[in-house]
Coordinates of N, CA and C in Angstrom, one line a residue:
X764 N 0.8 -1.2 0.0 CA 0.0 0.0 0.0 C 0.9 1.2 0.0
X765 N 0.7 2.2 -0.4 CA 1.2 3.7 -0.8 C 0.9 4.2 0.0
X766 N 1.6 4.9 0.9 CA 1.7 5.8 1.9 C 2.2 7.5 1.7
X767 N 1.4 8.4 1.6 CA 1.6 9.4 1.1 C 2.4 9.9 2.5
X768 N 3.6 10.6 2.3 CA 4.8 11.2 3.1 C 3.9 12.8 3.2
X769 N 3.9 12.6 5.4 CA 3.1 14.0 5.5 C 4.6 14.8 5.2
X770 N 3.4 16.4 4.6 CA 4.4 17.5 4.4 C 4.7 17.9 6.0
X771 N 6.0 18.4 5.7 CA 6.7 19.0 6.9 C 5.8 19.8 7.5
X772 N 6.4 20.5 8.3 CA 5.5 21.7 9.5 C 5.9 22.5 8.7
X773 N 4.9 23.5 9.3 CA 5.3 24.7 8.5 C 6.3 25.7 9.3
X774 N 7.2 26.2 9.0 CA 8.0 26.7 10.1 C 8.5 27.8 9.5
X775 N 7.6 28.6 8.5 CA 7.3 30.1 8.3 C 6.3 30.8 8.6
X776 N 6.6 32.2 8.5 CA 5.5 33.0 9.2 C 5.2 34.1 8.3
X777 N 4.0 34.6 7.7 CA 3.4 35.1 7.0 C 3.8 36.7 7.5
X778 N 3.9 37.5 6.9 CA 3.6 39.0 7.2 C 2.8 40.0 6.7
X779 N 2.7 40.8 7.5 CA 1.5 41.6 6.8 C 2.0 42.5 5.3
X780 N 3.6 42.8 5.5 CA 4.2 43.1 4.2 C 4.0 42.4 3.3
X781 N 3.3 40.4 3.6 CA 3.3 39.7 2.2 C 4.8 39.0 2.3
X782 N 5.7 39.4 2.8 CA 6.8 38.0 3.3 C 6.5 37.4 4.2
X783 N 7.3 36.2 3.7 CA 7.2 34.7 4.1 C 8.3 34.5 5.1
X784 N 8.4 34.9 6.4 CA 9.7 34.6 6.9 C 10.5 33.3 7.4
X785 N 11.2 32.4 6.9 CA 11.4 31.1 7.5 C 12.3 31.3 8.8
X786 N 11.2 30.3 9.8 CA 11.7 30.6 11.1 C 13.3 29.8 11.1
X787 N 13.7 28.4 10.4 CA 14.2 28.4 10.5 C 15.8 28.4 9.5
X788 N 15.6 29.2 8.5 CA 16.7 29.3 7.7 C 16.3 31.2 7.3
X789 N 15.9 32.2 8.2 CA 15.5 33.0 7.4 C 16.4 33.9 6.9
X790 N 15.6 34.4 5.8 CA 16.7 35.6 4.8 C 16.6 36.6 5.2
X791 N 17.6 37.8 4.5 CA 17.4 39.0 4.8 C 16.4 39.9 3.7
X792 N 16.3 38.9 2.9 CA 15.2 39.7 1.8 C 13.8 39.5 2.5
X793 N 13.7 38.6 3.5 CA 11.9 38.3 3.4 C 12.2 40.0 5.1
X794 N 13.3 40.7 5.1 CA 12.8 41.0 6.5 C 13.0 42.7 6.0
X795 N 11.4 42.9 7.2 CA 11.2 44.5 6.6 C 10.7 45.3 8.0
X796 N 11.6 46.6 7.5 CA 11.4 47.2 9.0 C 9.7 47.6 9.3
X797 N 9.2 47.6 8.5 CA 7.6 48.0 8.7 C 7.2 47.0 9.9
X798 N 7.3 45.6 9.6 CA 7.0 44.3 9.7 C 7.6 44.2 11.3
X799 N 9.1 44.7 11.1 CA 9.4 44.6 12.9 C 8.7 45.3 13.6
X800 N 8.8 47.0 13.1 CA 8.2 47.7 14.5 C 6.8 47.6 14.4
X801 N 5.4 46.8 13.8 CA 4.5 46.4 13.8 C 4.7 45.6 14.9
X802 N 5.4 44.4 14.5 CA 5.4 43.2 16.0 C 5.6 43.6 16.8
X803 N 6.9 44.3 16.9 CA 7.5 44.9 18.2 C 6.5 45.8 19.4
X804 N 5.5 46.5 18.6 CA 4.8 47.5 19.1 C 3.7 46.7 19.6
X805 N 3.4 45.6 19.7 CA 2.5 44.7 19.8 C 2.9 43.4 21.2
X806 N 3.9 43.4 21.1 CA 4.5 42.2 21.5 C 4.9 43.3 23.4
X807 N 4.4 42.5 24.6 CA 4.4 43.4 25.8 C 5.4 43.1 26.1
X808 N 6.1 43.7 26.9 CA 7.1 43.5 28.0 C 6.7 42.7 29.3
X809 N 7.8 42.1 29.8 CA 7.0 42.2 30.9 C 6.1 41.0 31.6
X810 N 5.8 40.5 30.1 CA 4.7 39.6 30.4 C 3.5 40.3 30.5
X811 N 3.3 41.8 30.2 CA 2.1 42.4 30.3 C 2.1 42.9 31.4
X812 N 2.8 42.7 32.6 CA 2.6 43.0 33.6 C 3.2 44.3 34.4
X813 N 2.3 45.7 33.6 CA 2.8 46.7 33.5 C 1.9 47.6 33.8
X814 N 2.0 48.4 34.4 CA 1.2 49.1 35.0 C 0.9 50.5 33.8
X815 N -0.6 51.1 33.3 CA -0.3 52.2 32.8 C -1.9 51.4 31.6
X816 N -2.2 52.7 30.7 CA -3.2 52.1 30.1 C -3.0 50.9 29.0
X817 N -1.4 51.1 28.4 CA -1.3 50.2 27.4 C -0.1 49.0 27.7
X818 N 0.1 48.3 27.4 CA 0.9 47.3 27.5 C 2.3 48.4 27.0
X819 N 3.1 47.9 27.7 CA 4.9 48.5 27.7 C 5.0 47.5 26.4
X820 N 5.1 48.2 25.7 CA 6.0 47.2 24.1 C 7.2 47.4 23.8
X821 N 7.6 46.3 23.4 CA 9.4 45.9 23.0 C 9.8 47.0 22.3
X822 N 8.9 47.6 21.3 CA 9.4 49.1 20.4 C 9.7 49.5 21.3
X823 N 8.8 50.4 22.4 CA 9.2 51.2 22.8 C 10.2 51.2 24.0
X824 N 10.5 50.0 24.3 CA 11.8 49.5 25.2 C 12.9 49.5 24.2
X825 N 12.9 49.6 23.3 CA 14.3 49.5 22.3 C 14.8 50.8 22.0
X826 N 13.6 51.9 21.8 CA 14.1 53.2 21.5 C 14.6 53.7 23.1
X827 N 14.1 53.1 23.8 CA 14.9 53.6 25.7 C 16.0 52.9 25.5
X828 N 16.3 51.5 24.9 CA 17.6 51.1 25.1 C 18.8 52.0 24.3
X829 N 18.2 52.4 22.8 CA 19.2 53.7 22.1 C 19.6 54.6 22.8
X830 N 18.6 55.0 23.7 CA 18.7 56.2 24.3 C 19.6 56.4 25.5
X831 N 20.0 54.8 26.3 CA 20.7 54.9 26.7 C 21.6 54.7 27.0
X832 N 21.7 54.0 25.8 CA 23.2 53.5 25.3 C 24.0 55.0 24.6
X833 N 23.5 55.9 24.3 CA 23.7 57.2 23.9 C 24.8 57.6 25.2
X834 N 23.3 57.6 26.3 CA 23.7 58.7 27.5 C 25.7 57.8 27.6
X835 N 25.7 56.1 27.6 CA 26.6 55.3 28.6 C 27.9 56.0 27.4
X836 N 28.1 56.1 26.4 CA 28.9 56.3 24.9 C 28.3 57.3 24.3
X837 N 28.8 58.7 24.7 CA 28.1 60.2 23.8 C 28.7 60.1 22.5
X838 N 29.8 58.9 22.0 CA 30.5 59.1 21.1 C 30.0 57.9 20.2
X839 N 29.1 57.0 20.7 CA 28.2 55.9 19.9 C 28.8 56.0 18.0
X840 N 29.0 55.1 17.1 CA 28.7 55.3 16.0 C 27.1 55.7 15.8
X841 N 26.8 55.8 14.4 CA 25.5 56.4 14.6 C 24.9 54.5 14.5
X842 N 26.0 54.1 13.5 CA 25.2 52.5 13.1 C 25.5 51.7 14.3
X843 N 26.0 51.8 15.3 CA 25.9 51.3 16.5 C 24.8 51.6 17.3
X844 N 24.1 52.9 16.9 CA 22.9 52.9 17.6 C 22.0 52.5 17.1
X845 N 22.3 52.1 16.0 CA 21.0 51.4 14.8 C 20.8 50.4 15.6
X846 N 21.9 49.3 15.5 CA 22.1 47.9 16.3 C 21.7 47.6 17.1
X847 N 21.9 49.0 18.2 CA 21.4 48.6 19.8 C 19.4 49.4 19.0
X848 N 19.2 50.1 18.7 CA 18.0 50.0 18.2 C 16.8 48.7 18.4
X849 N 17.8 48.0 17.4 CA 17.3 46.7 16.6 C 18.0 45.3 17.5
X850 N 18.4 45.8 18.9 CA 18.8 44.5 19.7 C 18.0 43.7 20.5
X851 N 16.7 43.7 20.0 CA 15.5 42.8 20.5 C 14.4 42.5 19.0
X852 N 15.3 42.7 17.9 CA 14.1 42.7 16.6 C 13.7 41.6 16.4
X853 N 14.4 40.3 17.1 CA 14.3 39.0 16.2 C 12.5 38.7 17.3
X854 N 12.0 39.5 18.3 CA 10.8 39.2 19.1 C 9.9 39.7 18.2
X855 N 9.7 40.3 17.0 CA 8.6 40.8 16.0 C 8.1 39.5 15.9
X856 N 9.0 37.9 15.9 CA 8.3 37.1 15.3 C 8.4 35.8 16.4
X857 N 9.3 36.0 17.3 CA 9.5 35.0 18.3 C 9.1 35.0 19.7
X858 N 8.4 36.5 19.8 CA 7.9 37.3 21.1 C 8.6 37.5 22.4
X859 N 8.8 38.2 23.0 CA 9.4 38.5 24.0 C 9.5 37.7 25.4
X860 N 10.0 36.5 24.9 CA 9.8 35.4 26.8 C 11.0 36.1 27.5
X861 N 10.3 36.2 28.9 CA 10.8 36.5 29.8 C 12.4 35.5 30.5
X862 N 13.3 36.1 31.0 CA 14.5 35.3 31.1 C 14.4 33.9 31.4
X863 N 13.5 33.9 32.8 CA 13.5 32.8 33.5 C 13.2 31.6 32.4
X864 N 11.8 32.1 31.6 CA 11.5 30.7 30.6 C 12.5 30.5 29.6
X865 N 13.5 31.5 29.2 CA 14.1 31.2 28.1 C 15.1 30.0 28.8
X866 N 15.0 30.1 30.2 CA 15.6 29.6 30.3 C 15.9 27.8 30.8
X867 N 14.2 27.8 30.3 CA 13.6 26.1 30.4 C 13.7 26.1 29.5
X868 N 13.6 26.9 28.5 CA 13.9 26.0 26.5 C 14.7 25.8 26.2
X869 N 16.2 26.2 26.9 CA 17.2 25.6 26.4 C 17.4 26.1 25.5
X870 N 18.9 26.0 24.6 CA 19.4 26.6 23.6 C 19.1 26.9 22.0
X871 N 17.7 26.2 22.1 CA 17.0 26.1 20.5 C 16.7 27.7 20.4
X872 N 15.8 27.8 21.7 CA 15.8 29.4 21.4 C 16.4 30.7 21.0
X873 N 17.8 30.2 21.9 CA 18.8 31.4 21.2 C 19.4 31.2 19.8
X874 N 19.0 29.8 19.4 CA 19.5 29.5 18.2 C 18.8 30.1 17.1
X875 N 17.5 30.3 17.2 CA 16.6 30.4 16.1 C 16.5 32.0 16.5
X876 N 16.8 32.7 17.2 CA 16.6 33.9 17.8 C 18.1 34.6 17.5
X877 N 19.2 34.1 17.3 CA 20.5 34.5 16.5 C 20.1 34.5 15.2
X878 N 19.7 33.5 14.9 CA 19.5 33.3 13.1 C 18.9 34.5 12.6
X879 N 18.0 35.0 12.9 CA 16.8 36.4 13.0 C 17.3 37.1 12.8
X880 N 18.8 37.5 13.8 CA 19.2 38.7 14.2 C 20.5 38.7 13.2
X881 N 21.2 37.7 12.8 CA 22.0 37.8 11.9 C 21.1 38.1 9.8
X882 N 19.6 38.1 9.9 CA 19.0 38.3 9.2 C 18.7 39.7 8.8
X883 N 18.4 40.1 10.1 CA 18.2 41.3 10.5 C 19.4 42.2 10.2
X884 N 20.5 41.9 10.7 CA 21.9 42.6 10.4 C 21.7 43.2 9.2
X885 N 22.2 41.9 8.2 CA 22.8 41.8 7.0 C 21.2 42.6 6.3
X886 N 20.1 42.6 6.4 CA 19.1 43.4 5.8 C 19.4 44.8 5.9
X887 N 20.1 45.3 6.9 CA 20.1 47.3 7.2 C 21.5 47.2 7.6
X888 N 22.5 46.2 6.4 CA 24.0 47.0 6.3 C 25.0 46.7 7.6
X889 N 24.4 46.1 8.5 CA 25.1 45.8 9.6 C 25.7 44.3 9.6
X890 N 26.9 44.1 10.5 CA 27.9 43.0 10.6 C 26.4 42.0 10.6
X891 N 26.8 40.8 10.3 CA 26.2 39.6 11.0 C 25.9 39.5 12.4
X892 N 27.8 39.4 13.0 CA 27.7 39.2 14.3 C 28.0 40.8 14.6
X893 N 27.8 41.3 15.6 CA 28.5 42.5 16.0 C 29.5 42.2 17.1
X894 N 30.4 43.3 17.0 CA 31.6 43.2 17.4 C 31.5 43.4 19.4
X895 N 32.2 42.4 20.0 CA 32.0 42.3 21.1 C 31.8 43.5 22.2
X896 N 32.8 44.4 22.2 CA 32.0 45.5 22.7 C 30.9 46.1 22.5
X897 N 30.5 46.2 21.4 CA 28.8 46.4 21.2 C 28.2 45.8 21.8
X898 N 28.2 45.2 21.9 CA 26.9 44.0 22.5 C 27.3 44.1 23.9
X899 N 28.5 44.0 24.4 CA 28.4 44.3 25.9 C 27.5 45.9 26.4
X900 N 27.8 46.8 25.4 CA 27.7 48.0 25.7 C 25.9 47.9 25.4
X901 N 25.3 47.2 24.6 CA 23.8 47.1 24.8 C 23.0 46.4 25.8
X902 N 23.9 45.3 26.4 CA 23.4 44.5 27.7 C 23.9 45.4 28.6
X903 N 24.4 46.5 28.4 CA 24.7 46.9 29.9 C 23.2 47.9 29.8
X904 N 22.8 48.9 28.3 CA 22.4 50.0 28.3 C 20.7 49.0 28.8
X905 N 20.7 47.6 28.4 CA 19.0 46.8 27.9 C 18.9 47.0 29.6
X906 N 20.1 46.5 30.5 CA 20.1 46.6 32.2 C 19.5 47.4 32.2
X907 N 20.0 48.6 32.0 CA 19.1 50.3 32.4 C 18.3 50.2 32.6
X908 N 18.0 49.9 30.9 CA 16.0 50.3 31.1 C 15.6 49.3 31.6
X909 N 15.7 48.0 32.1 CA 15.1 47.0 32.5 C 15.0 47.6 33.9
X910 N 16.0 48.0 34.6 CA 16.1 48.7 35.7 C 14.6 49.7 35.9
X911 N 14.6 51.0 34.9 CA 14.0 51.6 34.8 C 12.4 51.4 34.8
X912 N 12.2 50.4 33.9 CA 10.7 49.5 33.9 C 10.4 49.2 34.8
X913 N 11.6 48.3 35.5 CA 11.0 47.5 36.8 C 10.6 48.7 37.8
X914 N 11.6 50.0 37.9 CA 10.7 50.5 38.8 C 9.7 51.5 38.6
X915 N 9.5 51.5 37.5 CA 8.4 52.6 37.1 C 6.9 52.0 37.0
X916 N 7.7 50.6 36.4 CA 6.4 50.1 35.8 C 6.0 48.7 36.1
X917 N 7.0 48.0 36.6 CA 6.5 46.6 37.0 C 6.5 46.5 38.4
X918 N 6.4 47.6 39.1 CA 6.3 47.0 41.1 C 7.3 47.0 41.8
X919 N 8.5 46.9 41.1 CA 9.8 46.6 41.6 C 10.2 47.7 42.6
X920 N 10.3 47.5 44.0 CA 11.2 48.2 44.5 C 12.8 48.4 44.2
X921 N 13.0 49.9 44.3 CA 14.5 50.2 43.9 C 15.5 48.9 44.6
X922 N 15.5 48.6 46.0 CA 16.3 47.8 45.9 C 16.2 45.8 45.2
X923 N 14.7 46.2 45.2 CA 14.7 44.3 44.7 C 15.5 44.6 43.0
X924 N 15.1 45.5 42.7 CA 15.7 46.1 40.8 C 17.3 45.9 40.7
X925 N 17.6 46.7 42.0 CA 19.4 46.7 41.9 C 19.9 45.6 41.9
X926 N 19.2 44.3 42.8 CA 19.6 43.3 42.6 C 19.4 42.3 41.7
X927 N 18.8 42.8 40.3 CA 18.5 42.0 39.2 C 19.8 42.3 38.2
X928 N 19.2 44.3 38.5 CA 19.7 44.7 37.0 C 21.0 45.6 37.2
X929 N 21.3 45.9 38.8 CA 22.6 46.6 39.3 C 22.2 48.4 39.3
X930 N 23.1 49.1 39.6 CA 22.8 50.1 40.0 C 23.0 50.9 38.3
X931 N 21.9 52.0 38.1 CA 22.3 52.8 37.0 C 22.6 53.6 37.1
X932 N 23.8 54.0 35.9 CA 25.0 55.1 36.4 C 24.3 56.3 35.2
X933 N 23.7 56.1 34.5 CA 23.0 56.8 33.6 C 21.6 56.9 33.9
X934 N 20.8 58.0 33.0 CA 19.1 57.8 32.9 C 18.4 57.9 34.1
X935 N 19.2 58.1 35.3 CA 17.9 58.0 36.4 C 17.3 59.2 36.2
X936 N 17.1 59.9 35.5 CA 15.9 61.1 35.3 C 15.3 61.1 33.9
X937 N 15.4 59.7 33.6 CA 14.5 59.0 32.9 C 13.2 58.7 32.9
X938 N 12.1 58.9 32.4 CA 10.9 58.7 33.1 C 9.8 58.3 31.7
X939 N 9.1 57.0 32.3 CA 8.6 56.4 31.4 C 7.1 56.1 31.3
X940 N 6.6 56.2 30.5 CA 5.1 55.9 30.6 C 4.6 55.5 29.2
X941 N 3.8 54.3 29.4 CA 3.5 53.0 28.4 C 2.6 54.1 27.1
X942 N 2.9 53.5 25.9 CA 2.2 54.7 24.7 C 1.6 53.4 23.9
X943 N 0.5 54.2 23.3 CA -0.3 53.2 22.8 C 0.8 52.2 21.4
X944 N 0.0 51.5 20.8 CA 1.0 50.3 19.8 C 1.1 51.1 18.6
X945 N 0.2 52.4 17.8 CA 0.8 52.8 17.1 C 1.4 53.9 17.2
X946 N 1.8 54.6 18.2 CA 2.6 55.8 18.7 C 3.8 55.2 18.8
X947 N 4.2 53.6 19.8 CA 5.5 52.9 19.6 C 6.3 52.7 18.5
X948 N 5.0 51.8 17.3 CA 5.6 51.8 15.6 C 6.1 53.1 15.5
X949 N 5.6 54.0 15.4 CA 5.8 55.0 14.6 C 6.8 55.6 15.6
X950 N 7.2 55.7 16.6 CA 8.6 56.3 17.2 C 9.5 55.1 16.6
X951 N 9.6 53.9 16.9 CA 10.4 52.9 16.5 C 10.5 53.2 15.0
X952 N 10.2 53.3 14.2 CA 10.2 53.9 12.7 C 11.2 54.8 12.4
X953 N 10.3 56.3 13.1 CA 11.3 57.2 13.0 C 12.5 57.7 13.4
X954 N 13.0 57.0 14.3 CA 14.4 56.4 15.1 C 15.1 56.0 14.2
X955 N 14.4 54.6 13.6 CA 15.5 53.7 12.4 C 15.7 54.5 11.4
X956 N 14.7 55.7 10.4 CA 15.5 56.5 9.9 C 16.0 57.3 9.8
X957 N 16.0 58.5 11.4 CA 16.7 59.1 11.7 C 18.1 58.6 12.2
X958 N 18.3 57.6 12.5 CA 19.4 56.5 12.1 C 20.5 56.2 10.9
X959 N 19.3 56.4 10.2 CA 20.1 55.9 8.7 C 19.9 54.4 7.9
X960 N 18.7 53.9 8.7 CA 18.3 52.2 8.6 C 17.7 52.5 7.7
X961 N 18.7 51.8 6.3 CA 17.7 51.4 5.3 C 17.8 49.9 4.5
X962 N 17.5 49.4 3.5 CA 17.3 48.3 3.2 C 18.5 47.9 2.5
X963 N 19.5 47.0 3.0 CA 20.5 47.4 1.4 C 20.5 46.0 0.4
X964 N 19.4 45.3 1.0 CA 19.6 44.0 0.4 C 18.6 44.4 -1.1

């Protein structure tokens, strides 16, 4: 008897641009900035668990992370600020889990969540990988605002925060309050091209 071979899973994701993103081999042609700061603006922080009328969205935690990765490096490249920009983009399609769970799923997650981000790169002109101080200098700036959130916006008392996210040497007269999902796109937008983020693929 003939046994028809089931088709694979589907392990792409449709966009409202009309690309097809494969989660797991994706290009830099299917990825478009419309398409991130849409998700991103959509996608909570937090776990949602944020005080204020609208859910804290990943956009608008990324343009706080530029911002203070600025204050930490006044001398920033400008395309370094793009990077730290775009240092949570690969959640437009993977969504924003919180540390703890990432850290029951074990390494698939960061795997398929690198892949994204080296997609992401190579789409707006940037390295694949970025160069190691970058990336320290965005985990220190992503600390801030995580700092920041936690105590503005998620409950956190100042000292339970220090002890996650450490003490912040920048931004404490920072002040944050949750903006609706298309006020986030549209700041997250105008950032990437007051940036210089464009498509070069």
């Amino acid at each position: 008897m003939n046994r028809i071979a089931a088709a694979p899973p589907r392990a792409w994701q449709r966009m409202l641009s009309g690309r097809r993103l494969d989660l797991l081999d994706p290009s830099p042609f299917d990825v478009e900035i419309e398409d991130i700061a849409h998700g991103l603006s959509r996608v909570a922080r937090w776990n949602g668990q944020t005080s204020g009328e609208w859910a804290y969205s990943v956009a608008q935690h990324s343009v706080l992370v530029e911002r203070v990765a600025g204050l930490i490096d006044r001398d920033l490249a400008q395309r370094w600020r793009l990077a730290t920009l775009l240092h949570d983009a690969a959640e437009y399609v993977i969504g924003d889990m919180i540390t703890p769970f990432k850290s029951v799923i074990g390494p698939d997650y960061k795997t398929i969540e690198a892949a994204l981000m080296r997609a992401v790169h190579l789409r707006v002109g940037l390295p694949a990988e970025l160069p190691a101080p970058i990336g320290k200098l965005i985990k220190r700036a992503d600390r801030v605002a995580a700092y920041l959130e936690a105590t503005q916006l998620a409950g956190f008392a100042a000292s339970e925060a220090r002890g996650f996210f450490g003490t912040p040497r920048v931004g404490s007269d920072i002040r944050i309050e949750a903006m609706s999902p298309n006020e986030a796109k549209q700041r997250y937008i105008d950032r990437f091209r007051l940036l210089g983020g464009t498509a070069v693929c």
